[in-house]
Amino acid sequence: MPGLNPQQREAIHYLDGPLLVLAGAGSGKTRVITEKIAYLVRDCGLEPRNVAAITFTNKAAKEMQERVGRLLSRSTAEEMQISTFHSLGVRILREDAGLLGYKPRFSIFDAADCAGIVGDIAGTIDKGTLRHLQAIISNWKNALVTPETAGRRATNELEARAAQAYLSYEATLKAYQAMDFDDLIGLPVKLFNEHPRIAEKWQNRLRYLLVDEYQDTNGGQYQLLKLLTGVRSRFTAVGDDDQAIYGWRGADIGNLKRLPAEFPALKVIKLEQNYRSTARILKAANSVIAHNEKLFDKRLWSELGHGDQITVTACKDNEAEAEGVAMKLQAHRFEHRGKFRDYAILYRSNHQARLLETQLRNQKIPYVLSGGQSFFDKTEIKDITSYLRLLANADDDPAFIRAATTPRRGIGAATLQVLGQYAGERHVSLFRAASEEGFAHRVQARQTEPLLAFCQFIGRLRQRAGREPAQQVLPDLLKAIDYEAHLRDHDDDRTAQTRWGNVCEFAEWLNRKGEEGGKTLIDLTQSIALINLLDKQDSDDMDAVQLSTLHAAKGLEYRHVFLVGVEEGILPHRESLDPVKLEEERRLMYVGITRAQRSLHLSYCERRKRAREFIPGEPSRFIAEMGKEDIRFSGGKQAAEPDKAAGSARLGALKAMLAGNKR
């Protein structure tokens, strides 16, 4: 293992008990995890199928698997359980959820499906209210709080409303033979607690666990890990308390505190050498995070040299800030002969991107916006996916409604309303209710005919989808529903062509996945809900500036970082000023600083336009916490004497660039 420092080697070789690796930003934690996986298989004799590595995103899991494949072999890496928490949960539940009363082909509902159910139960269509209700229910589920307990814990009217909805929501999901994403963690925990022999089976199967980004685990994930490791406690948890920034979505930094208490034999190894950033950047990061109470003392250091000064620019307003960032980025790139992909512009909230996008387009700077619409969130893809979901689970009511009405086939809203009422009375799915005589007596024959024809079509297709290759069944489905004609009937030619192109791309992707793994359409459908983007949509190879929120940027790195809107009310956010939330905001600032490898540029506005008025602004307290020694201020009260030489150089570079000078 050449190129590893002593602490990294120790973390890889330690197998005498539970291990916590405190891995600072840029300290090579992914390499430690992948090298340890290889060590377990190659040197310690563990079978690949007995090793599990768990992380939080599909992208991270894919990268980890590719790295392990290069260290061992691709086939060996594919034998391992290298996945997200939710993918592991699906694997467990597909095999054993029958003990909880579920079919193996249960559905996984996305946020939109769940919002529809919660909205029906709570009697609201207001998106803001629905968002709050869903968030409250999700946090309860992540913390393994039951609906009954939630009712007792409710402290205000909104929580009381959420608790009422929670009980019915859970019953509805179960009736639909469906789960939401939170269930993919909570139900395996329930399964293991109620059926210890099943827990033991999985403990014997997954003999060593490695957990990435441990500081981001919630209560449910922590319990799942405990149950999976069992009394042997053979695991390595890798995390950083200074990068715990997801408390708002249920992550519990207390899980780090619990480890030494619940695992007395726990060994702690710190990775403090940073391989990413210059000394100045790390000094600023260390200075900021030192203002937080520390779970574990840790101080990053680097051998990459002192590096450039950090710049802090005071801007007249947010329009001037966006324009200034675009111009400064262009000049910096020209001066350093860089590529656009070397640059990232980071911000606290999504709304800050709009003005930045405008200025980048004006300057003809290519960019990629992180957190845009997922391919699977496109209307046309959700339409087709509804058919696939129905093939996998005929009891999936939201999928039934969408598929039955898209394209239109003479099944009206009145018919579906009667069907829904009848299905509710009978406690059966819409699909099953449609073929019962009791329903036929409630509507006219002309109403039942298209409904029965649809159900028969789905029934025939289900038989094929479970045994024939995906590449044989899917084209027949698309042809039978004539989806291309549906698009041309409802959109202009250009839009219809684009949307049909997306459907064809989706079909090609499914066919390719089916051919690679010899999978049926139903096999593929069961994993679609856990996929965020098509393989080809990875934008890493594009020469474009990355625009991203600070939350989405965690785990990434860029040669040059522009961090905008570093002012009070934004970073830290005006709703996060109590001591606990303020510490998380400071960690968010720390994450932003440590994304930078070679240069870091901060900006704030002296006034910011909100709606039609300007609100006075002041620099974030975090700027002062960075110290002044390694920072060059420009504009505003903190500015030093203007750097005329630097200004002239930048102006000259811009003029040369605009003149097309290719020195």
PDB file of C-alpha atoms in Angstrom, residues 317-420:
ATOM      1  CA  ASP A 317     -25.773  44.370  -4.014  1.00  0.00           C
ATOM      2  CA  ASN A 318     -26.533  40.826  -5.219  1.00  0.00           C
ATOM      3  CA  GLU A 319     -26.583  41.808  -8.900  1.00  0.00           C
ATOM      4  CA  ALA A 320     -23.145  43.363  -8.561  1.00  0.00           C
ATOM      5  CA  GLU A 321     -21.993  40.251  -6.690  1.00  0.00           C
ATOM      6  CA  ALA A 322     -23.122  37.908  -9.475  1.00  0.00           C
ATOM      7  CA  GLU A 323     -21.553  40.100 -12.163  1.00  0.00           C
ATOM      8  CA  GLY A 324     -18.332  40.420 -10.183  1.00  0.00           C
ATOM      9  CA  VAL A 325     -18.020  36.672  -9.605  1.00  0.00           C
ATOM     10  CA  ALA A 326     -18.498  35.924 -13.329  1.00  0.00           C
ATOM     11  CA  MET A 327     -15.902  38.520 -14.368  1.00  0.00           C
ATOM     12  CA  LYS A 328     -13.406  37.530 -11.668  1.00  0.00           C
ATOM     13  CA  LEU A 329     -13.790  33.840 -12.575  1.00  0.00           C
ATOM     14  CA  GLN A 330     -13.236  34.588 -16.260  1.00  0.00           C
ATOM     15  CA  ALA A 331     -10.136  36.682 -15.550  1.00  0.00           C
ATOM     16  CA  HIS A 332      -8.736  34.121 -13.072  1.00  0.00           C
ATOM     17  CA  ARG A 333      -9.233  31.302 -15.574  1.00  0.00           C
ATOM     18  CA  PHE A 334      -7.518  33.280 -18.310  1.00  0.00           C
ATOM     19  CA  GLU A 335      -4.603  34.232 -16.080  1.00  0.00           C
ATOM     20  CA  HIS A 336      -4.050  30.666 -14.848  1.00  0.00           C
ATOM     21  CA  ARG A 337      -4.829  28.898 -18.156  1.00  0.00           C
ATOM     22  CA  GLY A 338      -7.443  26.858 -16.318  1.00  0.00           C
ATOM     23  CA  LYS A 339     -10.480  24.897 -17.405  1.00  0.00           C
ATOM     24  CA  PHE A 340     -14.048  25.789 -16.510  1.00  0.00           C
ATOM     25  CA  ARG A 341     -14.433  22.508 -14.609  1.00  0.00           C
ATOM     26  CA  ASP A 342     -11.731  23.713 -12.184  1.00  0.00           C
ATOM     27  CA  TYR A 343     -14.196  26.254 -10.761  1.00  0.00           C
ATOM     28  CA  ALA A 344     -17.191  25.987  -8.458  1.00  0.00           C
ATOM     29  CA  ILE A 345     -19.566  28.671  -7.236  1.00  0.00           C
ATOM     30  CA  LEU A 346     -21.127  27.641  -3.933  1.00  0.00           C
ATOM     31  CA  TYR A 347     -24.051  29.166  -2.048  1.00  0.00           C
ATOM     32  CA  ARG A 348     -26.296  28.534   0.947  1.00  0.00           C
ATOM     33  CA  SER A 349     -29.689  28.321  -0.801  1.00  0.00           C
ATOM     34  CA  ASN A 350     -30.929  27.395  -4.282  1.00  0.00           C
ATOM     35  CA  HIS A 351     -32.548  30.796  -4.941  1.00  0.00           C
ATOM     36  CA  GLN A 352     -29.093  32.398  -5.018  1.00  0.00           C
ATOM     37  CA  ALA A 353     -28.292  30.612  -8.283  1.00  0.00           C
ATOM     38  CA  ARG A 354     -30.676  32.609 -10.496  1.00  0.00           C
ATOM     39  CA  LEU A 355     -28.625  35.800 -10.811  1.00  0.00           C
ATOM     40  CA  LEU A 356     -25.414  33.789 -11.106  1.00  0.00           C
ATOM     41  CA  GLU A 357     -26.872  31.796 -14.014  1.00  0.00           C
ATOM     42  CA  THR A 358     -27.867  35.022 -15.789  1.00  0.00           C
ATOM     43  CA  GLN A 359     -24.373  36.479 -15.497  1.00  0.00           C
ATOM     44  CA  LEU A 360     -22.654  33.260 -16.562  1.00  0.00           C
ATOM     45  CA  ARG A 361     -24.854  33.082 -19.644  1.00  0.00           C
ATOM     46  CA  ASN A 362     -24.111  36.752 -20.403  1.00  0.00           C
ATOM     47  CA  GLN A 363     -20.388  36.016 -20.202  1.00  0.00           C
ATOM     48  CA  LYS A 364     -20.807  32.812 -22.253  1.00  0.00           C
ATOM     49  CA  ILE A 365     -19.415  30.726 -19.396  1.00  0.00           C
ATOM     50  CA  PRO A 366     -20.658  27.099 -19.502  1.00  0.00           C
ATOM     51  CA  TYR A 367     -22.014  25.825 -16.212  1.00  0.00           C
ATOM     52  CA  VAL A 368     -23.737  22.845 -14.620  1.00  0.00           C
ATOM     53  CA  LEU A 369     -26.387  23.419 -11.985  1.00  0.00           C
ATOM     54  CA  SER A 370     -26.280  20.828  -9.226  1.00  0.00           C
ATOM     55  CA  GLY A 371     -29.568  19.595  -7.855  1.00  0.00           C
ATOM     56  CA  GLY A 372     -31.565  20.180 -11.047  1.00  0.00           C
ATOM     57  CA  GLN A 373     -34.486  18.017 -12.051  1.00  0.00           C
ATOM     58  CA  SER A 374     -33.691  14.329 -11.973  1.00  0.00           C
ATOM     59  CA  PHE A 375     -34.203  12.428 -15.196  1.00  0.00           C
ATOM     60  CA  PHE A 376     -36.661  10.213 -13.351  1.00  0.00           C
ATOM     61  CA  ASP A 377     -38.674  13.239 -12.237  1.00  0.00           C
ATOM     62  CA  LYS A 378     -39.537  14.204 -15.807  1.00  0.00           C
ATOM     63  CA  THR A 379     -43.246  13.828 -16.515  1.00  0.00           C
ATOM     64  CA  GLU A 380     -42.787  11.489 -19.473  1.00  0.00           C
ATOM     65  CA  ILE A 381     -40.485   9.180 -17.504  1.00  0.00           C
ATOM     66  CA  LYS A 382     -42.881   9.060 -14.551  1.00  0.00           C
ATOM     67  CA  ASP A 383     -45.683   8.215 -16.993  1.00  0.00           C
ATOM     68  CA  ILE A 384     -43.822   5.188 -18.335  1.00  0.00           C
ATOM     69  CA  THR A 385     -42.559   4.232 -14.892  1.00  0.00           C
ATOM     70  CA  SER A 386     -46.149   4.097 -13.620  1.00  0.00           C
ATOM     71  CA  TYR A 387     -46.777   1.172 -16.009  1.00  0.00           C
ATOM     72  CA  LEU A 388     -43.633  -0.576 -14.813  1.00  0.00           C
ATOM     73  CA  ARG A 389     -44.598  -0.070 -11.168  1.00  0.00           C
ATOM     74  CA  LEU A 390     -48.018  -1.556 -11.875  1.00  0.00           C
ATOM     75  CA  LEU A 391     -46.438  -4.586 -13.534  1.00  0.00           C
ATOM     76  CA  ALA A 392     -44.306  -5.142 -10.428  1.00  0.00           C
ATOM     77  CA  ASN A 393     -47.143  -4.536  -7.960  1.00  0.00           C
ATOM     78  CA  ALA A 394     -50.779  -4.552  -9.081  1.00  0.00           C
ATOM     79  CA  ASP A 395     -51.757  -3.046  -5.703  1.00  0.00           C
ATOM     80  CA  ASP A 396     -49.843   0.188  -6.407  1.00  0.00           C
ATOM     81  CA  ASP A 397     -52.833   2.562  -6.547  1.00  0.00           C
ATOM     82  CA  PRO A 398     -51.033   5.813  -7.527  1.00  0.00           C
ATOM     83  CA  ALA A 399     -49.362   3.938 -10.392  1.00  0.00           C
ATOM     84  CA  PHE A 400     -52.742   2.480 -11.397  1.00  0.00           C
ATOM     85  CA  ILE A 401     -54.381   5.909 -11.600  1.00  0.00           C
ATOM     86  CA  ARG A 402     -51.534   7.429 -13.608  1.00  0.00           C
ATOM     87  CA  ALA A 403     -51.236   4.520 -16.034  1.00  0.00           C
ATOM     88  CA  ALA A 404     -55.003   4.173 -16.515  1.00  0.00           C
ATOM     89  CA  THR A 405     -55.331   7.817 -17.534  1.00  0.00           C
ATOM     90  CA  THR A 406     -52.095   8.375 -19.488  1.00  0.00           C
ATOM     91  CA  PRO A 407     -52.694   8.207 -22.388  1.00  0.00           C
ATOM     92  CA  ARG A 408     -56.450   8.757 -22.146  1.00  0.00           C
ATOM     93  CA  ARG A 409     -58.434   5.627 -22.869  1.00  0.00           C
ATOM     94  CA  GLY A 410     -61.975   6.575 -21.912  1.00  0.00           C
ATOM     95  CA  ILE A 411     -61.569   6.077 -18.159  1.00  0.00           C
ATOM     96  CA  GLY A 412     -63.023   9.209 -16.616  1.00  0.00           C
ATOM     97  CA  ALA A 413     -62.609  10.874 -13.237  1.00  0.00           C
ATOM     98  CA  ALA A 414     -66.152   9.926 -12.185  1.00  0.00           C
ATOM     99  CA  THR A 415     -65.446   6.236 -12.828  1.00  0.00           C
ATOM    100  CA  LEU A 416     -62.212   6.379 -10.840  1.00  0.00           C
ATOM    101  CA  GLN A 417     -63.953   8.138  -7.965  1.00  0.00           C
ATOM    102  CA  VAL A 418     -66.563   5.362  -7.696  1.00  0.00           C
ATOM    103  CA  LEU A 419     -63.816   2.770  -8.028  1.00  0.00           C
ATOM    104  CA  GLY A 420     -61.853   4.436  -5.224  1.00  0.00           C
TER     105      GLY A 420
END
